[in-house]
């Protein structure tokens, strides 16, 4: 299973539905913030809106991993808890049940 982080969703939006994939709900939150951000350029905001639209249209064609604090296992205890770590921990959680290729 492919697992996309937020940046890879923005960069690979034309390819994301070419194979089974998963994302974290944290990426959805980040995309929502990007699309209205005053610090992002218009192209990035457009791509965020487009990705969100595609995900909504195809909600049954990907796996959404909802971050839970329990995902922050001992492997992550030495790192600052931020959105990147939460996304990585979602991919790690998924990898315990199936092979995952993390795309970043």
Short mmCIF file of N, CA and C in Angstrom, two decimals:
data_model
loop_
_atom_site.label_atom_id
_atom_site.label_comp_id
_atom_site.label_asym_id
_atom_site.label_seq_id
_atom_site.Cartn_x
_atom_site.Cartn_y
_atom_site.Cartn_z
N UNK A 1 0.85 -1.18 0.00
CA UNK A 1 0.00 0.00 0.00
C UNK A 1 0.90 1.23 0.00
N UNK A 2 0.56 2.18 -0.85
CA UNK A 2 1.25 3.46 -0.85
C UNK A 2 0.66 4.34 0.24
N UNK A 3 1.52 5.12 0.89
CA UNK A 3 1.06 6.06 1.92
C UNK A 3 1.65 7.41 1.58
N UNK A 4 0.79 8.39 1.29
CA UNK A 4 1.23 9.72 0.89
C UNK A 4 1.19 10.68 2.08
N UNK A 5 2.24 11.50 2.21
CA UNK A 5 2.17 12.61 3.15
C UNK A 5 1.57 13.82 2.43
N UNK A 6 1.43 14.91 3.10
CA UNK A 6 0.74 16.08 2.53
C UNK A 6 1.47 16.62 1.30
N UNK A 7 2.77 16.79 1.41
CA UNK A 7 3.55 17.34 0.30
C UNK A 7 3.45 16.45 -0.94
N UNK A 8 3.54 15.16 -0.75
CA UNK A 8 3.48 14.25 -1.91
C UNK A 8 2.09 14.26 -2.54
N UNK A 9 1.05 14.46 -1.76
CA UNK A 9 -0.29 14.60 -2.34
C UNK A 9 -0.35 15.80 -3.27
N UNK A 10 0.25 16.90 -2.83
CA UNK A 10 0.26 18.11 -3.65
C UNK A 10 1.07 17.93 -4.93
N UNK A 11 2.19 17.26 -4.81
CA UNK A 11 3.08 17.10 -5.96
C UNK A 11 2.64 16.00 -6.92
N UNK A 12 1.98 14.97 -6.42
CA UNK A 12 1.63 13.81 -7.22
C UNK A 12 0.13 13.70 -7.47
N UNK A 13 -0.60 14.79 -7.40
CA UNK A 13 -2.06 14.70 -7.44
C UNK A 13 -2.60 14.02 -8.69
N UNK A 14 -1.85 14.05 -9.78
CA UNK A 14 -2.31 13.38 -11.00
C UNK A 14 -2.07 11.87 -10.97
N UNK A 15 -1.31 11.39 -9.99
CA UNK A 15 -0.95 9.98 -9.93
C UNK A 15 -1.53 9.25 -8.72
N UNK A 16 -2.09 9.96 -7.77
CA UNK A 16 -2.43 9.32 -6.50
C UNK A 16 -3.43 8.18 -6.62
N UNK A 17 -4.30 8.22 -7.59
CA UNK A 17 -5.30 7.15 -7.72
C UNK A 17 -4.86 6.03 -8.65
N UNK A 18 -3.58 5.99 -9.00
CA UNK A 18 -3.09 4.95 -9.91
C UNK A 18 -2.84 3.62 -9.21
N UNK A 19 -2.84 3.63 -7.89
CA UNK A 19 -2.63 2.40 -7.10
C UNK A 19 -3.31 2.60 -5.74
N UNK A 20 -3.61 1.50 -5.05
CA UNK A 20 -4.22 1.64 -3.72
C UNK A 20 -3.31 2.48 -2.81
N UNK A 21 -3.93 3.38 -2.04
CA UNK A 21 -3.13 4.24 -1.17
C UNK A 21 -3.88 4.60 0.10
N UNK A 22 -3.13 5.15 1.02
CA UNK A 22 -3.68 5.62 2.28
C UNK A 22 -3.09 6.99 2.59
N UNK A 23 -3.82 7.74 3.39
CA UNK A 23 -3.35 9.02 3.89
C UNK A 23 -3.78 9.15 5.35
N UNK A 24 -3.21 10.11 6.03
CA UNK A 24 -3.61 10.42 7.40
C UNK A 24 -4.62 11.55 7.40
N UNK A 25 -5.48 11.55 8.39
CA UNK A 25 -6.40 12.67 8.54
C UNK A 25 -5.64 13.97 8.82
N UNK A 26 -4.43 13.87 9.31
CA UNK A 26 -3.61 15.06 9.54
C UNK A 26 -3.32 15.76 8.21
N UNK A 27 -3.11 14.99 7.16
CA UNK A 27 -2.91 15.58 5.84
C UNK A 27 -4.14 16.35 5.37
N UNK A 28 -5.31 15.83 5.67
CA UNK A 28 -6.54 16.55 5.30
C UNK A 28 -6.62 17.90 6.03
N UNK A 29 -6.26 17.89 7.29
CA UNK A 29 -6.24 19.14 8.07
C UNK A 29 -5.24 20.12 7.47
N UNK A 30 -4.06 19.61 7.12
CA UNK A 30 -3.04 20.48 6.53
C UNK A 30 -3.49 21.03 5.19
N UNK A 31 -4.12 20.21 4.37
CA UNK A 31 -4.61 20.67 3.07
C UNK A 31 -5.68 21.75 3.23
N UNK A 32 -6.55 21.58 4.19
CA UNK A 32 -7.58 22.60 4.46
C UNK A 32 -6.91 23.92 4.85
N UNK A 33 -5.87 23.85 5.65
CA UNK A 33 -5.15 25.06 6.06
C UNK A 33 -4.41 25.69 4.88
N UNK A 34 -3.83 24.87 4.03
CA UNK A 34 -3.07 25.38 2.88
C UNK A 34 -3.98 26.13 1.92
N UNK A 35 -5.15 25.61 1.66
CA UNK A 35 -6.01 26.21 0.61
C UNK A 35 -6.45 27.62 0.92
N UNK A 36 -6.39 28.03 2.18
CA UNK A 36 -6.78 29.40 2.55
C UNK A 36 -5.64 30.20 3.15
N UNK A 37 -4.45 29.66 3.13
CA UNK A 37 -3.30 30.31 3.77
C UNK A 37 -2.88 31.58 3.02
N UNK A 38 -2.58 32.60 3.78
CA UNK A 38 -2.08 33.84 3.17
C UNK A 38 -0.60 33.76 2.86
N UNK A 39 0.07 32.73 3.36
CA UNK A 39 1.51 32.60 3.13
C UNK A 39 1.85 31.65 1.99
N UNK A 40 0.86 31.00 1.41
CA UNK A 40 1.09 30.06 0.30
C UNK A 40 0.79 30.75 -1.03
N UNK A 41 1.51 30.34 -2.06
CA UNK A 41 1.27 30.91 -3.39
C UNK A 41 -0.02 30.32 -3.98
N UNK A 42 -0.52 30.98 -5.01
CA UNK A 42 -1.80 30.59 -5.61
C UNK A 42 -1.77 29.17 -6.19
N UNK A 43 -0.66 28.77 -6.78
CA UNK A 43 -0.54 27.42 -7.35
C UNK A 43 -0.68 26.36 -6.25
N UNK A 44 -0.01 26.56 -5.12
CA UNK A 44 -0.08 25.60 -4.02
C UNK A 44 -1.50 25.55 -3.46
N UNK A 45 -2.14 26.69 -3.30
CA UNK A 45 -3.52 26.71 -2.79
C UNK A 45 -4.46 26.02 -3.77
N UNK A 46 -4.26 26.24 -5.07
CA UNK A 46 -5.07 25.57 -6.09
C UNK A 46 -4.89 24.05 -6.00
N UNK A 47 -3.64 23.60 -5.87
CA UNK A 47 -3.38 22.16 -5.80
C UNK A 47 -4.03 21.57 -4.55
N UNK A 48 -3.99 22.28 -3.44
CA UNK A 48 -4.64 21.80 -2.21
C UNK A 48 -6.14 21.65 -2.42
N UNK A 49 -6.75 22.64 -3.04
CA UNK A 49 -8.20 22.55 -3.32
C UNK A 49 -8.50 21.38 -4.24
N UNK A 50 -7.67 21.20 -5.26
CA UNK A 50 -7.89 20.11 -6.23
C UNK A 50 -7.74 18.74 -5.55
N UNK A 51 -6.71 18.58 -4.74
CA UNK A 51 -6.53 17.29 -4.04
C UNK A 51 -7.73 17.02 -3.15
N UNK A 52 -8.16 18.01 -2.37
CA UNK A 52 -9.31 17.81 -1.50
C UNK A 52 -10.56 17.44 -2.29
N UNK A 53 -10.75 18.08 -3.42
CA UNK A 53 -11.90 17.78 -4.28
C UNK A 53 -11.83 16.34 -4.80
N UNK A 54 -10.65 15.93 -5.27
CA UNK A 54 -10.48 14.56 -5.77
C UNK A 54 -10.71 13.53 -4.66
N UNK A 55 -10.20 13.81 -3.49
CA UNK A 55 -10.39 12.89 -2.37
C UNK A 55 -11.86 12.77 -2.00
N UNK A 56 -12.55 13.90 -2.00
CA UNK A 56 -13.98 13.87 -1.69
C UNK A 56 -14.77 13.10 -2.75
N UNK A 57 -14.45 13.31 -4.02
CA UNK A 57 -15.13 12.60 -5.10
C UNK A 57 -14.86 11.10 -5.08
N UNK A 58 -13.71 10.72 -4.54
CA UNK A 58 -13.27 9.32 -4.58
C UNK A 58 -13.05 8.75 -3.19
N UNK A 59 -13.91 9.12 -2.27
CA UNK A 59 -13.69 8.77 -0.87
C UNK A 59 -13.63 7.27 -0.59
N UNK A 60 -14.15 6.45 -1.47
CA UNK A 60 -14.10 5.01 -1.26
C UNK A 60 -12.87 4.36 -1.91
N UNK A 61 -12.03 5.17 -2.55
CA UNK A 61 -10.89 4.62 -3.29
C UNK A 61 -9.56 4.76 -2.57
N UNK A 62 -9.58 5.13 -1.30
CA UNK A 62 -8.35 5.22 -0.52
C UNK A 62 -8.67 4.94 0.95
N UNK A 63 -7.64 4.65 1.70
CA UNK A 63 -7.80 4.40 3.13
C UNK A 63 -7.40 5.65 3.89
N UNK A 64 -8.25 6.05 4.80
CA UNK A 64 -7.96 7.20 5.65
C UNK A 64 -7.60 6.67 7.03
N UNK A 65 -6.39 6.96 7.46
CA UNK A 65 -5.93 6.54 8.78
C UNK A 65 -6.11 7.71 9.73
N UNK A 66 -6.94 7.52 10.74
CA UNK A 66 -7.21 8.57 11.72
C UNK A 66 -6.15 8.48 12.82
N UNK A 67 -5.39 9.56 12.97
CA UNK A 67 -4.33 9.58 13.98
C UNK A 67 -4.93 9.41 15.37
N UNK A 68 -4.23 8.58 16.17
CA UNK A 68 -4.56 8.38 17.58
C UNK A 68 -3.26 8.50 18.37
N UNK A 69 -3.35 9.04 19.57
CA UNK A 69 -2.15 9.19 20.40
C UNK A 69 -1.43 7.87 20.62
N UNK A 70 -2.16 6.77 20.62
CA UNK A 70 -1.53 5.47 20.84
C UNK A 70 -0.56 5.09 19.72
N UNK A 71 -0.63 5.77 18.58
CA UNK A 71 0.30 5.52 17.47
C UNK A 71 1.71 5.99 17.81
N UNK A 72 1.82 6.90 18.79
CA UNK A 72 3.13 7.43 19.17
C UNK A 72 3.78 6.46 20.16
N UNK A 73 4.23 5.35 19.63
CA UNK A 73 4.82 4.29 20.43
C UNK A 73 6.25 4.65 20.82
N UNK A 74 6.91 3.75 21.51
CA UNK A 74 8.26 4.01 22.02
C UNK A 74 9.25 4.40 20.91
N UNK A 75 9.00 3.98 19.68
CA UNK A 75 9.89 4.34 18.57
C UNK A 75 9.91 5.85 18.33
N UNK A 76 8.90 6.54 18.78
CA UNK A 76 8.77 7.97 18.51
C UNK A 76 9.03 8.84 19.74
N UNK A 77 9.39 8.25 20.86
CA UNK A 77 9.44 9.01 22.12
C UNK A 77 10.52 10.09 22.15
N UNK A 78 11.53 10.01 21.31
CA UNK A 78 12.62 10.99 21.33
C UNK A 78 12.40 12.15 20.36
N UNK A 79 11.26 12.22 19.75
CA UNK A 79 11.00 13.24 18.74
C UNK A 79 9.91 14.20 19.19
N UNK A 80 10.00 15.42 18.70
CA UNK A 80 8.97 16.42 18.97
C UNK A 80 7.68 15.98 18.27
N UNK A 81 6.58 16.05 18.99
CA UNK A 81 5.30 15.66 18.40
C UNK A 81 4.78 16.85 17.58
N UNK A 82 4.75 16.66 16.27
CA UNK A 82 4.22 17.67 15.35
C UNK A 82 3.43 16.92 14.27
N UNK A 83 2.91 17.64 13.31
CA UNK A 83 2.08 16.99 12.28
C UNK A 83 2.87 15.97 11.47
N UNK A 84 4.13 16.26 11.17
CA UNK A 84 4.94 15.30 10.41
C UNK A 84 5.06 13.98 11.17
N UNK A 85 5.33 14.06 12.46
CA UNK A 85 5.47 12.84 13.26
C UNK A 85 4.14 12.09 13.34
N UNK A 86 3.05 12.83 13.43
CA UNK A 86 1.74 12.18 13.48
C UNK A 86 1.45 11.44 12.18
N UNK A 87 1.80 12.05 11.04
CA UNK A 87 1.60 11.40 9.74
C UNK A 87 2.48 10.16 9.64
N UNK A 88 3.73 10.27 10.03
CA UNK A 88 4.64 9.12 10.01
C UNK A 88 4.13 8.01 10.91
N UNK A 89 3.62 8.38 12.08
CA UNK A 89 3.11 7.35 12.99
C UNK A 89 1.89 6.64 12.42
N UNK A 90 1.08 7.33 11.63
CA UNK A 90 -0.06 6.68 10.97
C UNK A 90 0.44 5.66 9.94
N UNK A 91 1.45 6.04 9.18
CA UNK A 91 2.03 5.10 8.21
C UNK A 91 2.65 3.91 8.93
N UNK A 92 3.33 4.17 10.02
CA UNK A 92 3.94 3.09 10.80
C UNK A 92 2.87 2.14 11.34
N UNK A 93 1.78 2.71 11.86
CA UNK A 93 0.68 1.89 12.37
C UNK A 93 0.13 1.00 11.25
N UNK A 94 -0.09 1.57 10.08
CA UNK A 94 -0.60 0.79 8.95
C UNK A 94 0.39 -0.31 8.56
N UNK A 95 1.68 -0.03 8.65
CA UNK A 95 2.70 -1.00 8.24
C UNK A 95 2.72 -2.24 9.12
N UNK A 96 2.10 -2.17 10.27
CA UNK A 96 2.03 -3.34 11.15
C UNK A 96 1.04 -4.39 10.62
N UNK A 97 0.15 -3.98 9.70
CA UNK A 97 -0.83 -4.92 9.17
C UNK A 97 -0.64 -5.23 7.69
N UNK A 98 0.17 -4.42 6.99
CA UNK A 98 0.44 -4.68 5.58
C UNK A 98 1.69 -3.90 5.15
N UNK A 99 2.31 -4.33 4.06
CA UNK A 99 3.49 -3.60 3.57
C UNK A 99 3.11 -2.19 3.12
N UNK A 100 3.93 -1.22 3.48
CA UNK A 100 3.67 0.18 3.15
C UNK A 100 4.89 0.79 2.49
N UNK A 101 4.63 1.57 1.43
CA UNK A 101 5.66 2.40 0.82
C UNK A 101 5.26 3.84 1.15
N UNK A 102 6.10 4.49 1.95
CA UNK A 102 5.84 5.85 2.39
C UNK A 102 6.37 6.83 1.36
N UNK A 103 5.49 7.64 0.80
CA UNK A 103 5.88 8.60 -0.24
C UNK A 103 5.86 9.99 0.36
N UNK A 104 7.02 10.63 0.30
CA UNK A 104 7.17 11.96 0.89
C UNK A 104 7.92 12.87 -0.03
#
